[in-house]
PDB file of C-alpha atoms in Angstrom:
ATOM      1  CA  MET A 205       0.269  -6.989  28.372  1.00  0.00           C
ATOM      2  CA  SER A 206      -0.955  -9.679  27.423  1.00  0.00           C
ATOM      3  CA  VAL A 207       0.330 -13.325  26.351  1.00  0.00           C
ATOM      4  CA  ASN A 208      -1.107 -12.848  22.483  1.00  0.00           C
ATOM      5  CA  ASP A 209      -0.052  -8.758  22.875  1.00  0.00           C
ATOM      6  CA  VAL A 210       3.661 -10.067  23.316  1.00  0.00           C
ATOM      7  CA  ALA A 211       3.774 -13.039  20.989  1.00  0.00           C
ATOM      8  CA  GLU A 212       2.421 -10.594  18.260  1.00  0.00           C
ATOM      9  CA  MET A 213       5.374  -8.445  19.535  1.00  0.00           C
ATOM     10  CA  GLU A 214       7.576 -10.815  19.005  1.00  0.00           C
ATOM     11  CA  GLN A 215       6.030 -12.279  15.553  1.00  0.00           C
ATOM     12  CA  LEU A 216       6.527  -8.882  14.493  1.00  0.00           C
ATOM     13  CA  SER A 217      10.406  -7.634  15.369  1.00  0.00           C
ATOM     14  CA  VAL A 218      11.960 -11.001  13.050  1.00  0.00           C
ATOM     15  CA  ALA A 219       9.616  -9.895  10.048  1.00  0.00           C
ATOM     16  CA  THR A 220      11.084  -6.179  10.751  1.00  0.00           C
ATOM     17  CA  THR A 221      14.368  -7.467  10.634  1.00  0.00           C
ATOM     18  CA  GLN A 222      14.230 -10.433   7.953  1.00  0.00           C
ATOM     19  CA  ILE A 223      13.082  -7.200   5.790  1.00  0.00           C
ATOM     20  CA  ARG A 224      16.516  -4.943   7.346  1.00  0.00           C
ATOM     21  CA  ASN A 225      18.453  -7.706   5.588  1.00  0.00           C
ATOM     22  CA  THR A 226      17.302  -8.472   1.945  1.00  0.00           C
ATOM     23  CA  VAL A 227      16.631  -4.699   0.490  1.00  0.00           C
ATOM     24  CA  GLU A 228      18.645  -3.807  -2.781  1.00  0.00           C
ATOM     25  CA  ILE A 229      17.863  -1.629  -5.209  1.00  0.00           C
ATOM     26  CA  PRO A 230      19.846  -1.875  -8.236  1.00  0.00           C
ATOM     27  CA  GLY A 231      21.809   1.496  -9.104  1.00  0.00           C
ATOM     28  CA  ALA A 232      20.522   2.816  -5.067  1.00  0.00           C
ATOM     29  CA  PRO A 233      23.441   3.063  -2.829  1.00  0.00           C
ATOM     30  CA  ALA A 234      22.418   1.841   0.627  1.00  0.00           C
ATOM     31  CA  VAL A 235      23.076   4.618   3.909  1.00  0.00           C
ATOM     32  CA  VAL A 236      23.611   3.238   7.594  1.00  0.00           C
ATOM     33  CA  LEU A 237      21.131   1.682   8.556  1.00  0.00           C
ATOM     34  CA  GLN A 238      19.535   3.710  12.090  1.00  0.00           C
ATOM     35  CA  THR A 239      18.003   1.800  14.580  1.00  0.00           C
ATOM     36  CA  LEU A 240      14.398   1.919  13.814  1.00  0.00           C
ATOM     37  CA  ASP A 241      15.307   1.746   9.298  1.00  0.00           C
ATOM     38  CA  LEU A 242      13.796  -1.534   7.538  1.00  0.00           C
ATOM     39  CA  ALA A 243      15.773   0.398   5.035  1.00  0.00           C
ATOM     40  CA  ARG A 244      17.640   3.093   3.671  1.00  0.00           C
ATOM     41  CA  HIS A 245      18.950   3.930   0.205  1.00  0.00           C
ATOM     42  CA  VAL A 246      20.137   7.115  -1.790  1.00  0.00           C
ATOM     43  CA  ALA A 247      18.183   8.240  -4.877  1.00  0.00           C
ATOM     44  CA  ILE A 248      19.444  10.228  -7.977  1.00  0.00           C
ATOM     45  CA  ASP A 249      17.126  11.406 -10.260  1.00  0.00           C
ATOM     46  CA  PRO A 250      18.650  11.729 -13.745  1.00  0.00           C
ATOM     47  CA  LYS A 251      19.557  15.523 -13.170  1.00  0.00           C
ATOM     48  CA  GLY A 252      21.695  14.270 -10.488  1.00  0.00           C
ATOM     49  CA  LYS A 253      19.319  15.784  -7.387  1.00  0.00           C
ATOM     50  CA  ARG A 254      20.245  13.402  -4.626  1.00  0.00           C
ATOM     51  CA  TYR A 255      17.380  11.999  -2.483  1.00  0.00           C
ATOM     52  CA  ILE A 256      17.183   9.390   1.354  1.00  0.00           C
ATOM     53  CA  VAL A 257      14.276   7.347   0.597  1.00  0.00           C
ATOM     54  CA  ALA A 258      13.664   5.846   3.689  1.00  0.00           C
ATOM     55  CA  SER A 259      10.807   3.573   5.465  1.00  0.00           C
ATOM     56  CA  PHE A 260      11.594   3.343   9.582  1.00  0.00           C
ATOM     57  CA  ASP A 261       9.104   1.455  12.015  1.00  0.00           C
ATOM     58  CA  ASP A 262       7.374   4.830  13.948  1.00  0.00           C
ATOM     59  CA  ASN A 263       4.725   2.734  15.877  1.00  0.00           C
ATOM     60  CA  HIS A 264       6.241   4.446  18.834  1.00  0.00           C
ATOM     61  CA  MET A 265       5.034   7.676  17.381  1.00  0.00           C
ATOM     62  CA  GLY A 266       1.591   5.706  16.362  1.00  0.00           C
ATOM     63  CA  ARG A 267       2.100   6.302  12.788  1.00  0.00           C
ATOM     64  CA  GLY A 268       3.169   2.159  11.907  1.00  0.00           C
ATOM     65  CA  PHE A 269       5.769   2.018   9.299  1.00  0.00           C
ATOM     66  CA  VAL A 270       6.571   5.081   7.025  1.00  0.00           C
ATOM     67  CA  SER A 271       8.696   5.401   4.216  1.00  0.00           C
ATOM     68  CA  ALA A 272       9.467   8.599   3.603  1.00  0.00           C
ATOM     69  CA  VAL A 273      11.309  10.880   0.997  1.00  0.00           C
ATOM     70  CA  PHE A 274      13.601  13.395   2.725  1.00  0.00           C
ATOM     71  CA  PRO A 275      16.482  15.837   0.424  1.00  0.00           C
ATOM     72  CA  GLN A 276      20.098  15.577   0.208  1.00  0.00           C
ATOM     73  CA  GLN A 277      22.636  18.300   0.576  1.00  0.00           C
ATOM     74  CA  ASN A 278      26.430  18.914  -0.414  1.00  0.00           C
ATOM     75  CA  GLY A 279      26.402  14.894  -0.530  1.00  0.00           C
ATOM     76  CA  TYR A 280      25.769  13.790   2.393  1.00  0.00           C
ATOM     77  CA  LEU A 281      23.436  16.065   5.316  1.00  0.00           C
ATOM     78  CA  THR A 282      19.795  13.877   5.300  1.00  0.00           C
ATOM     79  CA  LEU A 283      17.129  16.961   6.069  1.00  0.00           C
ATOM     80  CA  VAL A 284      15.170  14.806   7.678  1.00  0.00           C
ATOM     81  CA  ARG A 285      12.514  17.727   8.859  1.00  0.00           C
ATOM     82  CA  LEU A 286      11.079  18.330   5.739  1.00  0.00           C
ATOM     83  CA  PRO A 287      10.216  15.643   4.185  1.00  0.00           C
ATOM     84  CA  TYR A 288       8.779  15.899   0.527  1.00  0.00           C
ATOM     85  CA  CYS A 289       5.985  12.807   1.134  1.00  0.00           C
ATOM     86  CA  GLU A 290       5.204  10.371   3.881  1.00  0.00           C
ATOM     87  CA  PHE A 291       3.512   7.472   3.717  1.00  0.00           C
ATOM     88  CA  SER A 292       2.022   5.154   6.427  1.00  0.00           C
ATOM     89  CA  PHE A 293       1.347   1.753   6.583  1.00  0.00           C
ATOM     90  CA  ASP A 294       0.159  -1.000   8.966  1.00  0.00           C
ATOM     91  CA  ARG A 295       2.736  -4.272   7.788  1.00  0.00           C
ATOM     92  CA  PRO A 296       6.110  -3.173   7.510  1.00  0.00           C
ATOM     93  CA  GLU A 297       5.916  -5.328   3.757  1.00  0.00           C
ATOM     94  CA  GLU A 298       3.755  -2.329   2.396  1.00  0.00           C
ATOM     95  CA  ALA A 299       6.249   0.052   3.065  1.00  0.00           C
ATOM     96  CA  VAL A 300       9.132  -1.801   2.108  1.00  0.00           C
ATOM     97  CA  GLN A 301       7.450  -2.355  -1.355  1.00  0.00           C
ATOM     98  CA  ARG A 302       6.754   1.601  -1.333  1.00  0.00           C
ATOM     99  CA  HIS A 303      10.180   2.435  -0.395  1.00  0.00           C
ATOM    100  CA  ILE A 304      11.304   0.655  -3.437  1.00  0.00           C
ATOM    101  CA  GLU A 305       8.609   2.499  -6.124  1.00  0.00           C
ATOM    102  CA  LEU A 306       9.718   5.600  -4.520  1.00  0.00           C
ATOM    103  CA  VAL A 307      13.156   5.112  -5.687  1.00  0.00           C
ATOM    104  CA  GLU A 308      12.721   4.171  -8.850  1.00  0.00           C
ATOM    105  CA  ILE A 309       9.769   6.865  -9.437  1.00  0.00           C
ATOM    106  CA  ILE A 310      13.446   9.270  -8.502  1.00  0.00           C
ATOM    107  CA  GLN A 311      15.636   6.964 -10.412  1.00  0.00           C
ATOM    108  CA  GLN A 312      13.179   7.697 -13.745  1.00  0.00           C
ATOM    109  CA  GLY A 313      12.745  10.607 -13.420  1.00  0.00           C
ATOM    110  CA  LYS A 314       9.258  10.864 -12.325  1.00  0.00           C
ATOM    111  CA  PHE A 315       9.226  12.607  -8.262  1.00  0.00           C
ATOM    112  CA  ARG A 316       7.930  16.368  -9.138  1.00  0.00           C
ATOM    113  CA  ALA A 317       5.105  14.686 -11.592  1.00  0.00           C
ATOM    114  CA  PHE A 318       4.605  11.644  -8.229  1.00  0.00           C
ATOM    115  CA  LEU A 319       4.473  15.120  -5.432  1.00  0.00           C
ATOM    116  CA  LYS A 320       1.672  16.495  -8.127  1.00  0.00           C
ATOM    117  CA  SER A 321      -0.156  13.809  -8.285  1.00  0.00           C
ATOM    118  CA  GLN A 322      -0.266  12.982  -4.390  1.00  0.00           C
ATOM    119  CA  GLN A 323      -1.106  16.198  -3.788  1.00  0.00           C
ATOM    120  CA  GLN A 324      -4.877  16.407  -5.803  1.00  0.00           C
TER     121      GLN A 324
END
């Protein structure tokens, strides 16, 4: 590993840490962050259905930074193996921006229409 690679990894780590500590979304309770998380929130649609929106560093799996929406059952259980959707990005800022958009789409009750538009 070259000196430049190490420097880039350190810069990315600092940038990721700064993002982790600043994501606040009105009406979306934050959830305790897991190790690789950039952000994690509970998003509740107008009918009361609950989702977990998570954005995390998945570079170790070659997927970059991922934003995903998962179903939540019984008020606490996140079904992480059954994502409704996932989006990969090269930069953590892009993943956090999509994270915020996904929470807002869910809160507005437009998530099903959004999913249909992504399948086309």
